[in-house]
């Protein structure tokens, strides 16, 4: 994930994800319609069913272990179940690590990725609807569980907050908001005026500018975006009020701002234990369509926002400078009433700006938090785990179907050729793009036994009839035949 200027616009360069963004029924029916012979089409549909039943059976035991383990760490009922099991602290620690291991495996299979510090910084390099500094109260979060897990399972590019909570993200979308944004526009105008006043009065040295630790790196990324813009579909534009020219028409009328979103986000954490209660519950919360610049709304145990220290410094210095200037003006033999009035108006206006801006941002913050709970949160706990289990199976089945279809229609291929052909099929037939995980797809095809390799490692598939024979009759098919009766 990178951000920078491209063709005069603020763009975010995003990597293509491995998730296949096509509904499975739509995928199957579309590919089946591309098969000319009716008999082959029937066999292909049969193969799709057999592949799904078999892959579901592969994961069933692992998913069942995951669900059973979570019953012990459910924040609502887990404590009672742990008491019934009468487990020792060491046994509980082992079960916790087993659950976290299963959870990370299923996240990887669902193509979720851990949010890194760099991605967090890029996402937070702008503002969208939330204009308050949101911080996590780390004293309310447990640090033992994740620290122990990552000690036994080292992971690259862990974020700084990985000892207290972790955030998984997947998919990219777009969020647009159209409104008048009067207070926000006024805030920008006052900020520009304040900056001009500091420069003219030479007081800007008392207000240190914000320096980003990765500014050099960001500049480099800006150059890369400008010079490597060969795939514009990988870029998402970020439209902020700060970058919109505030003419009289724009100030009085509605404007549209735009922000890339994380299509799915999952937050995992545990609350800190107290002297009277040992916490074992593990929270797993699932959110959708979270704007990158406002991703703080998904953070756990947020502190109540307040004026920042910098706001207080600006406020105090402004009052002091204003009073000193006012007193010095009044001490002159001929005090100019207009100068005194301008100083008082500017001072009162700036103080009012700080106060009313904060109050407005607090209202927006409360609305965003409420919306995140009711609209943005998909599920939590067991519901999230069930959703992930189904998601894994969906992705695995789609990878198998697409890769087998390409081999069936286009013949032998190397892994690299197969990867390109699958991505081209997804783009041409469905208008979607993804980074097809060909290695995982071939591994599943080989496990099913319906592909083989020649002496130069090219992959070929078994004919449809033979492929269905190799997979054989699945348990689901036997149950359906039994339900339909002897004549089925």
Short mmCIF file of C-alpha atoms in Angstrom, two decimals:
data_model
loop_
_atom_site.label_atom_id
_atom_site.label_comp_id
_atom_site.label_asym_id
_atom_site.label_seq_id
_atom_site.Cartn_x
_atom_site.Cartn_y
_atom_site.Cartn_z
CA UNK A 1 0.00 0.00 0.00
CA UNK A 2 1.45 3.35 -1.09
CA UNK A 3 0.20 6.89 -1.36
CA UNK A 4 1.30 9.84 -3.48
CA UNK A 5 0.45 12.20 -6.31
CA UNK A 6 -0.42 10.87 -9.75
CA UNK A 7 -1.60 13.14 -12.58
CA UNK A 8 -2.34 15.89 -10.04
CA UNK A 9 -4.48 13.65 -7.84
CA UNK A 10 -3.84 12.05 -4.46
CA UNK A 11 -3.74 8.34 -5.21
CA UNK A 12 -3.29 5.19 -3.17
CA UNK A 13 -1.49 2.35 -4.91
CA UNK A 14 -2.84 -0.98 -3.69
CA UNK A 15 -1.64 -4.50 -4.29
CA UNK A 16 -4.01 -6.92 -5.93
CA UNK A 17 -5.39 -9.42 -3.44
CA UNK A 18 -5.64 -13.19 -3.75
CA UNK A 19 -9.31 -13.33 -2.87
CA UNK A 20 -11.56 -14.13 -5.85
CA UNK A 21 -14.34 -11.48 -5.72
CA UNK A 22 -16.97 -13.52 -7.59
CA UNK A 23 -19.94 -15.34 -6.09
CA UNK A 24 -19.49 -19.09 -6.44
CA UNK A 25 -22.88 -19.81 -8.12
CA UNK A 26 -22.24 -17.03 -10.66
CA UNK A 27 -18.74 -18.38 -11.33
CA UNK A 28 -19.92 -21.95 -11.87
CA UNK A 29 -22.86 -21.07 -14.13
CA UNK A 30 -20.78 -18.70 -16.23
CA UNK A 31 -18.00 -21.24 -16.79
CA UNK A 32 -20.54 -23.97 -17.52
CA UNK A 33 -22.15 -21.76 -20.18
CA UNK A 34 -18.77 -21.53 -21.93
CA UNK A 35 -18.71 -25.33 -22.44
CA UNK A 36 -20.18 -26.28 -25.83
CA UNK A 37 -21.28 -29.91 -25.34
CA UNK A 38 -24.26 -30.55 -23.05
CA UNK A 39 -22.76 -33.79 -21.75
CA UNK A 40 -19.52 -32.05 -20.79
CA UNK A 41 -21.48 -29.25 -19.17
CA UNK A 42 -23.35 -31.78 -17.02
CA UNK A 43 -20.12 -33.50 -16.03
CA UNK A 44 -18.50 -30.16 -15.19
CA UNK A 45 -21.37 -29.20 -12.87
CA UNK A 46 -21.08 -32.62 -11.24
CA UNK A 47 -17.34 -32.09 -10.77
CA UNK A 48 -17.94 -28.71 -9.12
CA UNK A 49 -20.27 -30.35 -6.59
CA UNK A 50 -17.87 -33.20 -5.88
CA UNK A 51 -14.96 -30.78 -5.42
CA UNK A 52 -16.97 -28.66 -2.97
CA UNK A 53 -18.15 -31.67 -0.94
CA UNK A 54 -14.62 -33.07 -0.75
CA UNK A 55 -12.96 -29.76 0.20
CA UNK A 56 -15.61 -29.17 2.85
CA UNK A 57 -14.82 -32.59 4.31
CA UNK A 58 -11.09 -31.77 4.39
CA UNK A 59 -11.66 -28.78 6.61
CA UNK A 60 -14.53 -30.10 8.70
CA UNK A 61 -12.39 -31.57 11.49
CA UNK A 62 -10.17 -28.49 11.72
CA UNK A 63 -13.18 -26.18 11.83
CA UNK A 64 -14.83 -28.34 14.47
CA UNK A 65 -11.71 -28.12 16.66
CA UNK A 66 -11.70 -24.34 16.20
CA UNK A 67 -15.35 -24.01 17.21
CA UNK A 68 -14.97 -26.30 20.21
CA UNK A 69 -11.93 -24.40 21.44
CA UNK A 70 -13.72 -21.10 21.11
CA UNK A 71 -16.52 -22.29 23.39
CA UNK A 72 -13.90 -22.17 26.17
CA UNK A 73 -12.83 -18.60 25.31
CA UNK A 74 -16.17 -17.09 24.41
CA UNK A 75 -16.31 -13.79 26.34
CA UNK A 76 -19.94 -14.49 27.33
CA UNK A 77 -20.05 -18.14 28.40
CA UNK A 78 -16.43 -19.28 28.22
CA UNK A 79 -15.63 -18.85 31.92
CA UNK A 80 -18.39 -21.23 32.97
CA UNK A 81 -17.24 -23.87 30.49
CA UNK A 82 -13.64 -23.55 31.68
CA UNK A 83 -14.77 -24.09 35.25
CA UNK A 84 -16.65 -27.23 34.22
CA UNK A 85 -13.52 -28.61 32.51
CA UNK A 86 -11.46 -28.11 35.70
CA UNK A 87 -8.30 -27.36 33.71
CA UNK A 88 -4.94 -26.33 35.10
CA UNK A 89 -3.40 -22.94 34.10
CA UNK A 90 -0.84 -24.71 31.88
CA UNK A 91 -3.59 -26.64 30.09
CA UNK A 92 -5.55 -23.42 29.54
CA UNK A 93 -2.44 -21.74 28.10
CA UNK A 94 -1.96 -24.65 25.70
CA UNK A 95 -5.58 -24.51 24.54
CA UNK A 96 -5.31 -20.74 24.05
CA UNK A 97 -2.29 -21.15 21.78
CA UNK A 98 -4.04 -23.95 19.89
CA UNK A 99 -7.04 -21.69 19.27
CA UNK A 100 -4.84 -18.80 18.09
CA UNK A 101 -2.94 -21.16 15.78
CA UNK A 102 -6.17 -22.40 14.18
CA UNK A 103 -7.41 -18.80 13.92
CA UNK A 104 -4.29 -17.61 12.08
CA UNK A 105 -4.47 -20.59 9.73
CA UNK A 106 -8.06 -19.88 8.80
CA UNK A 107 -7.25 -16.18 8.35
CA UNK A 108 -4.48 -17.07 5.93
CA UNK A 109 -6.74 -19.43 3.99
CA UNK A 110 -9.38 -16.68 3.80
CA UNK A 111 -6.71 -14.35 2.34
CA UNK A 112 -6.80 -11.97 5.31
CA UNK A 113 -3.54 -10.16 6.07
CA UNK A 114 -2.21 -8.60 9.24
CA UNK A 115 -2.29 -4.84 9.16
CA UNK A 116 1.30 -3.54 9.37
CA UNK A 117 2.62 -0.29 10.82
CA UNK A 118 3.38 1.00 7.32
CA UNK A 119 -0.16 0.29 6.11
CA UNK A 120 -1.57 1.92 9.24
CA UNK A 121 0.54 5.05 8.68
CA UNK A 122 -0.46 5.28 5.02
CA UNK A 123 -4.12 4.86 5.89
CA UNK A 124 -3.85 7.54 8.56
CA UNK A 125 -1.94 10.02 6.37
CA UNK A 126 -5.26 11.73 5.62
CA UNK A 127 -8.61 12.54 7.25
CA UNK A 128 -12.08 11.60 6.11
CA UNK A 129 -15.06 12.02 8.45
CA UNK A 130 -13.25 11.54 11.75
CA UNK A 131 -11.17 14.53 12.86
CA UNK A 132 -10.30 13.58 16.42
CA UNK A 133 -7.17 11.80 17.67
CA UNK A 134 -8.34 8.39 18.86
CA UNK A 135 -6.10 6.37 21.15
CA UNK A 136 -6.38 2.91 22.67
CA UNK A 137 -6.34 2.56 26.46
CA UNK A 138 -3.74 -0.20 26.59
CA UNK A 139 -4.15 -0.57 30.36
CA UNK A 140 -7.52 -2.21 29.63
CA UNK A 141 -6.05 -4.78 27.22
CA UNK A 142 -4.20 -8.02 27.94
CA UNK A 143 -0.62 -8.32 26.67
CA UNK A 144 0.17 -11.91 27.62
CA UNK A 145 -1.85 -13.88 25.05
CA UNK A 146 -0.54 -12.30 21.83
CA UNK A 147 2.99 -11.94 23.21
CA UNK A 148 3.12 -15.67 23.95
CA UNK A 149 1.65 -16.55 20.55
CA UNK A 150 4.10 -14.48 18.51
CA UNK A 151 6.98 -15.74 20.62
CA UNK A 152 6.18 -19.31 19.54
CA UNK A 153 5.02 -18.30 16.03
CA UNK A 154 7.30 -15.47 14.82
CA UNK A 155 5.78 -13.27 12.15
CA UNK A 156 7.34 -10.63 9.88
CA UNK A 157 6.25 -6.98 9.86
CA UNK A 158 4.33 -7.14 13.12
CA UNK A 159 2.82 -3.77 14.07
CA UNK A 160 3.79 -2.02 17.28
CA UNK A 161 0.41 -2.79 18.82
CA UNK A 162 0.64 -6.53 18.15
CA UNK A 163 1.14 -7.31 21.84
CA UNK A 164 -2.29 -5.91 22.77
CA UNK A 165 -4.50 -6.43 19.70
CA UNK A 166 -4.23 -7.43 16.05
CA UNK A 167 -6.14 -6.28 13.00
CA UNK A 168 -6.70 -8.39 9.89
CA UNK A 169 -7.79 -6.73 6.66
CA UNK A 170 -8.95 -7.94 3.25
CA UNK A 171 -10.32 -6.35 0.13
CA UNK A 172 -10.49 -2.74 -1.03
CA UNK A 173 -13.54 -0.62 -1.73
CA UNK A 174 -14.62 3.01 -2.08
CA UNK A 175 -16.70 5.18 0.26
CA UNK A 176 -18.13 8.51 -0.91
CA UNK A 177 -19.88 11.16 1.17
CA UNK A 178 -21.69 14.20 -0.22
CA UNK A 179 -22.55 17.04 2.15
CA UNK A 180 -22.11 20.76 2.77
CA UNK A 181 -19.34 20.30 5.38
CA UNK A 182 -19.73 23.92 6.53
CA UNK A 183 -17.81 23.48 9.79
CA UNK A 184 -15.02 21.54 8.10
CA UNK A 185 -14.67 24.15 5.34
CA UNK A 186 -14.66 26.94 7.90
CA UNK A 187 -12.00 25.08 9.88
CA UNK A 188 -9.79 24.85 6.78
CA UNK A 189 -10.20 28.57 6.05
CA UNK A 190 -9.37 29.50 9.65
CA UNK A 191 -6.39 27.15 9.66
CA UNK A 192 -5.04 28.76 6.46
CA UNK A 193 -5.60 32.21 7.96
CA UNK A 194 -3.89 31.14 11.17
CA UNK A 195 -0.93 29.82 9.19
CA UNK A 196 -0.68 33.12 7.28
CA UNK A 197 -0.77 35.06 10.57
CA UNK A 198 2.03 32.92 12.03
CA UNK A 199 4.20 33.49 8.97
CA UNK A 200 3.61 37.23 8.90
CA UNK A 201 4.17 37.63 12.66
CA UNK A 202 7.14 35.23 12.56
CA UNK A 203 5.59 33.20 15.38
CA UNK A 204 5.63 29.96 13.38
CA UNK A 205 8.89 28.94 15.07
CA UNK A 206 6.88 28.47 18.29
CA UNK A 207 4.60 25.97 16.56
CA UNK A 208 6.67 23.01 15.40
CA UNK A 209 5.39 21.38 12.25
CA UNK A 210 4.36 17.76 12.24
CA UNK A 211 7.14 15.61 10.87
CA UNK A 212 6.40 12.16 9.55
CA UNK A 213 9.06 9.60 10.31
CA UNK A 214 8.62 8.11 6.89
CA UNK A 215 8.57 11.32 4.88
CA UNK A 216 11.59 10.34 2.78
CA UNK A 217 10.06 6.99 2.12
CA UNK A 218 6.75 8.61 1.23
CA UNK A 219 8.48 10.92 -1.26
CA UNK A 220 10.08 7.92 -2.86
CA UNK A 221 6.71 6.25 -3.11
CA UNK A 222 5.28 9.34 -4.74
CA UNK A 223 7.94 9.12 -7.43
CA UNK A 224 7.24 5.42 -7.90
CA UNK A 225 3.55 6.07 -8.35
CA UNK A 226 4.27 8.70 -10.96
CA UNK A 227 6.73 6.54 -12.90
CA UNK A 228 5.09 3.13 -12.56
CA UNK A 229 1.52 4.03 -13.33
CA UNK A 230 1.16 1.28 -15.88
CA UNK A 231 -1.87 -0.31 -14.25
CA UNK A 232 -4.31 2.49 -13.34
CA UNK A 233 -6.80 -0.08 -12.07
CA UNK A 234 -4.51 -0.62 -9.08
CA UNK A 235 -4.89 3.01 -7.99
CA UNK A 236 -7.67 4.44 -5.85
CA UNK A 237 -8.16 8.18 -5.60
CA UNK A 238 -8.42 9.83 -2.20
CA UNK A 239 -10.47 13.06 -2.38
CA UNK A 240 -10.21 15.22 0.74
CA UNK A 241 -11.58 18.65 1.60
CA UNK A 242 -8.02 19.90 2.06
CA UNK A 243 -7.34 19.22 -1.64
CA UNK A 244 -10.55 20.80 -2.95
CA UNK A 245 -10.35 24.43 -4.10
CA UNK A 246 -12.69 26.30 -1.76
CA UNK A 247 -14.31 28.78 -4.11
CA UNK A 248 -17.50 30.56 -3.10
CA UNK A 249 -19.50 27.98 -5.05
CA UNK A 250 -17.80 25.08 -3.29
CA UNK A 251 -18.09 26.74 0.10
CA UNK A 252 -21.85 27.27 -0.17
CA UNK A 253 -22.68 24.08 -2.09
CA UNK A 254 -22.36 20.38 -1.53
CA UNK A 255 -19.09 18.62 -2.26
CA UNK A 256 -18.22 14.95 -2.53
CA UNK A 257 -15.25 13.47 -0.75
CA UNK A 258 -13.91 9.97 -1.36
CA UNK A 259 -11.83 7.53 0.64
CA UNK A 260 -10.60 3.97 -0.03
CA UNK A 261 -11.99 1.41 2.39
CA UNK A 262 -10.93 -1.89 3.85
CA UNK A 263 -13.71 -4.18 2.62
CA UNK A 264 -13.34 -6.46 5.63
CA UNK A 265 -11.56 -5.97 8.96
CA UNK A 266 -11.30 -8.39 11.88
CA UNK A 267 -10.03 -7.26 15.28
CA UNK A 268 -8.78 -9.78 17.86
CA UNK A 269 -8.01 -8.87 21.46
CA UNK A 270 -8.50 -9.78 25.11
CA UNK A 271 -9.35 -7.48 27.98
CA UNK A 272 -6.87 -7.11 30.82
CA UNK A 273 -7.36 -9.19 33.95
CA UNK A 274 -8.10 -7.50 37.26
CA UNK A 275 -7.22 -8.41 40.83
CA UNK A 276 -10.61 -10.04 41.27
CA UNK A 277 -11.08 -11.65 37.84
CA UNK A 278 -8.83 -13.56 35.47
CA UNK A 279 -9.89 -12.81 31.88
CA UNK A 280 -9.89 -15.69 29.38
CA UNK A 281 -12.41 -14.37 26.84
CA UNK A 282 -11.03 -13.64 23.35
CA UNK A 283 -12.92 -11.04 21.32
CA UNK A 284 -13.14 -11.56 17.55
CA UNK A 285 -15.03 -8.71 15.87
CA UNK A 286 -15.79 -8.49 12.16
CA UNK A 287 -16.37 -5.15 10.35
CA UNK A 288 -17.12 -4.17 6.76
CA UNK A 289 -16.41 -1.14 4.55
CA UNK A 290 -14.21 0.79 6.97
CA UNK A 291 -12.70 3.99 5.50
CA UNK A 292 -8.92 3.80 5.78
CA UNK A 293 -8.56 7.28 7.24
CA UNK A 294 -11.24 6.50 9.86
CA UNK A 295 -10.11 3.01 10.77
CA UNK A 296 -9.72 4.05 14.44
CA UNK A 297 -13.43 3.36 14.86
CA UNK A 298 -12.68 -0.39 14.97
CA UNK A 299 -9.99 -0.10 17.67
CA UNK A 300 -10.78 -1.78 20.99
CA UNK A 301 -11.10 0.03 24.33
CA UNK A 302 -10.86 3.54 22.90
CA UNK A 303 -10.14 6.49 25.18
CA UNK A 304 -12.61 9.36 25.19
CA UNK A 305 -11.18 11.94 22.78
CA UNK A 306 -10.15 15.36 24.06
CA UNK A 307 -8.25 18.41 22.89
CA UNK A 308 -4.72 17.45 21.93
CA UNK A 309 -1.71 18.95 23.78
CA UNK A 310 -0.93 20.88 20.59
CA UNK A 311 -4.43 22.38 20.62
CA UNK A 312 -3.89 23.52 24.19
CA UNK A 313 -0.48 24.99 23.31
CA UNK A 314 -1.97 26.90 20.39
CA UNK A 315 -4.85 28.05 22.54
CA UNK A 316 -2.66 29.32 25.39
CA UNK A 317 -0.08 30.96 23.13
CA UNK A 318 -2.84 32.62 21.12
CA UNK A 319 -4.39 34.05 24.29
CA UNK A 320 -1.02 35.27 25.59
CA UNK A 321 0.02 36.80 22.25
CA UNK A 322 -3.38 38.40 21.82
CA UNK A 323 -3.41 39.89 25.33
CA UNK A 324 0.16 41.21 25.01
CA UNK A 325 -0.68 42.80 21.66
CA UNK A 326 -3.90 44.23 23.09
CA UNK A 327 -2.19 45.73 26.16
CA UNK A 328 0.61 47.22 24.07
CA UNK A 329 -1.96 48.78 21.74
CA UNK A 330 -3.91 50.29 24.64
CA UNK A 331 -0.76 51.79 26.19
CA UNK A 332 -0.11 53.88 23.11
CA UNK A 333 -1.12 57.56 23.39
CA UNK A 334 -3.55 57.21 20.54
CA UNK A 335 -4.92 53.71 20.64
CA UNK A 336 -6.56 52.74 17.36
CA UNK A 337 -9.99 51.36 18.21
CA UNK A 338 -10.08 49.38 14.97
CA UNK A 339 -6.78 47.65 15.75
CA UNK A 340 -8.02 46.77 19.25
CA UNK A 341 -11.30 45.48 17.81
CA UNK A 342 -9.47 43.38 15.21
CA UNK A 343 -7.21 41.85 17.85
CA UNK A 344 -10.11 41.00 20.15
CA UNK A 345 -12.16 39.60 17.26
CA UNK A 346 -9.30 37.46 16.04
CA UNK A 347 -8.57 36.17 19.53
CA UNK A 348 -12.19 35.37 20.33
CA UNK A 349 -12.73 33.88 16.89
CA UNK A 350 -9.78 31.52 17.18
CA UNK A 351 -10.80 30.39 20.69
CA UNK A 352 -14.35 29.84 19.47
CA UNK A 353 -13.02 27.92 16.50
CA UNK A 354 -11.12 25.49 18.73
CA UNK A 355 -14.13 24.96 20.99
CA UNK A 356 -16.83 24.59 18.35
CA UNK A 357 -14.63 22.46 16.08
CA UNK A 358 -14.02 20.07 18.95
CA UNK A 359 -17.73 19.91 19.81
CA UNK A 360 -18.62 19.25 16.17
CA UNK A 361 -15.99 16.53 15.89
CA UNK A 362 -17.31 14.91 19.07
CA UNK A 363 -20.80 14.68 17.55
CA UNK A 364 -19.36 13.16 14.36
CA UNK A 365 -17.26 10.75 16.43
CA UNK A 366 -20.27 9.53 18.41
CA UNK A 367 -22.26 9.05 15.20
CA UNK A 368 -19.42 7.09 13.58
CA UNK A 369 -19.06 4.84 16.62
CA UNK A 370 -22.80 4.18 16.66
CA UNK A 371 -22.76 3.48 12.93
CA UNK A 372 -19.81 1.12 13.28
CA UNK A 373 -21.75 -0.91 15.84
CA UNK A 374 -25.05 -1.09 13.96
CA UNK A 375 -24.07 -0.82 10.29
CA UNK A 376 -20.39 -1.67 9.96
CA UNK A 377 -20.07 -4.59 12.38
CA UNK A 378 -20.97 -7.82 10.61
CA UNK A 379 -20.65 -10.21 13.52
CA UNK A 380 -18.51 -11.17 16.49
CA UNK A 381 -17.29 -14.28 18.27
CA UNK A 382 -18.70 -17.57 17.04
CA UNK A 383 -20.62 -15.89 14.21
CA UNK A 384 -17.37 -14.50 12.79
CA UNK A 385 -15.69 -17.91 13.00
CA UNK A 386 -18.57 -19.61 11.17
CA UNK A 387 -18.42 -16.92 8.49
CA UNK A 388 -14.66 -17.47 8.10
CA UNK A 389 -15.08 -21.24 7.80
CA UNK A 390 -17.61 -20.84 4.99
CA UNK A 391 -15.39 -18.22 3.37
CA UNK A 392 -12.38 -20.56 3.33
CA UNK A 393 -14.37 -23.30 1.60
CA UNK A 394 -15.78 -20.81 -0.94
CA UNK A 395 -12.31 -19.55 -1.88
CA UNK A 396 -10.78 -23.02 -2.07
CA UNK A 397 -13.59 -24.32 -4.29
CA UNK A 398 -13.39 -21.33 -6.63
CA UNK A 399 -9.62 -21.77 -7.03
CA UNK A 400 -10.07 -25.44 -7.95
CA UNK A 401 -12.90 -24.77 -10.40
CA UNK A 402 -11.13 -21.96 -12.25
CA UNK A 403 -7.78 -23.73 -12.54
CA UNK A 404 -9.36 -27.03 -13.68
CA UNK A 405 -11.53 -25.19 -16.24
CA UNK A 406 -8.45 -23.51 -17.77
CA UNK A 407 -6.56 -26.81 -18.00
CA UNK A 408 -9.62 -28.51 -19.49
CA UNK A 409 -10.20 -25.82 -22.13
CA UNK A 410 -6.65 -24.71 -22.94
CA UNK A 411 -4.57 -27.82 -22.30
CA UNK A 412 -1.22 -28.31 -20.54
CA UNK A 413 0.38 -25.36 -18.78
CA UNK A 414 3.22 -24.49 -16.45
CA UNK A 415 2.33 -22.98 -13.10
CA UNK A 416 3.24 -19.53 -14.38
CA UNK A 417 1.13 -19.91 -17.53
CA UNK A 418 -1.77 -21.29 -15.52
CA UNK A 419 -1.56 -18.33 -13.15
CA UNK A 420 -1.73 -15.81 -16.01
CA UNK A 421 -4.54 -17.67 -17.79
CA UNK A 422 -6.68 -17.83 -14.64
CA UNK A 423 -6.23 -14.11 -13.99
CA UNK A 424 -7.07 -13.31 -17.61
CA UNK A 425 -10.24 -15.43 -17.42
CA UNK A 426 -11.39 -13.63 -14.27
CA UNK A 427 -10.75 -10.25 -15.89
CA UNK A 428 -12.27 -11.01 -19.30
CA UNK A 429 -15.38 -12.90 -18.20
CA UNK A 430 -16.18 -11.16 -14.91
CA UNK A 431 -14.43 -7.79 -15.11
CA UNK A 432 -12.64 -8.44 -11.83
CA UNK A 433 -8.97 -8.61 -10.88
CA UNK A 434 -7.14 -10.67 -8.30
CA UNK A 435 -3.72 -12.15 -7.69
CA UNK A 436 -4.63 -15.78 -8.34
CA UNK A 437 -2.99 -18.17 -5.87
CA UNK A 438 -1.94 -20.78 -8.44
CA UNK A 439 0.36 -22.75 -6.12
CA UNK A 440 -2.43 -23.40 -3.64
CA UNK A 441 -4.87 -24.24 -6.45
CA UNK A 442 -2.51 -26.79 -8.03
CA UNK A 443 -1.81 -28.30 -4.63
CA UNK A 444 -5.54 -28.93 -4.13
CA UNK A 445 -5.95 -30.35 -7.64
CA UNK A 446 -3.10 -32.77 -6.97
CA UNK A 447 -4.64 -33.73 -3.64
CA UNK A 448 -7.91 -34.47 -5.46
CA UNK A 449 -5.88 -36.58 -7.89
CA UNK A 450 -7.35 -35.02 -11.03
CA UNK A 451 -4.16 -33.46 -12.46
CA UNK A 452 -0.73 -34.81 -13.35
CA UNK A 453 2.65 -33.45 -14.48
CA UNK A 454 4.79 -34.45 -17.43
CA UNK A 455 8.59 -34.70 -17.57
CA UNK A 456 8.99 -30.89 -17.83
CA UNK A 457 6.59 -30.19 -14.94
CA UNK A 458 3.72 -29.03 -17.13
CA UNK A 459 0.30 -29.63 -15.57
CA UNK A 460 -2.54 -31.42 -17.33
CA UNK A 461 -5.96 -32.43 -16.06
CA UNK A 462 -7.87 -35.69 -16.29
CA UNK A 463 -10.95 -35.72 -18.61
CA UNK A 464 -14.22 -34.78 -16.93
CA UNK A 465 -15.60 -38.32 -16.73
CA UNK A 466 -12.34 -39.65 -15.34
CA UNK A 467 -12.01 -36.76 -12.88
CA UNK A 468 -15.45 -37.53 -11.43
CA UNK A 469 -14.54 -41.22 -11.14
CA UNK A 470 -11.28 -40.37 -9.35
CA UNK A 471 -13.02 -38.22 -6.74
CA UNK A 472 -15.67 -40.92 -6.34
CA UNK A 473 -18.97 -40.80 -4.53
CA UNK A 474 -19.00 -38.30 -1.69
CA UNK A 475 -20.90 -38.65 1.57
CA UNK A 476 -23.29 -35.87 0.57
CA UNK A 477 -24.16 -37.67 -2.66
CA UNK A 478 -24.85 -40.90 -0.77
CA UNK A 479 -27.15 -39.04 1.63
CA UNK A 480 -29.02 -37.35 -1.24
CA UNK A 481 -29.46 -40.68 -3.02
CA UNK A 482 -30.82 -42.23 0.15
CA UNK A 483 -33.29 -39.36 0.55
CA UNK A 484 -34.47 -39.72 -3.05
CA UNK A 485 -35.21 -43.41 -2.68
CA UNK A 486 -34.08 -46.65 -4.39
CA UNK A 487 -35.01 -45.47 -7.89
CA UNK A 488 -32.82 -42.36 -7.80
#
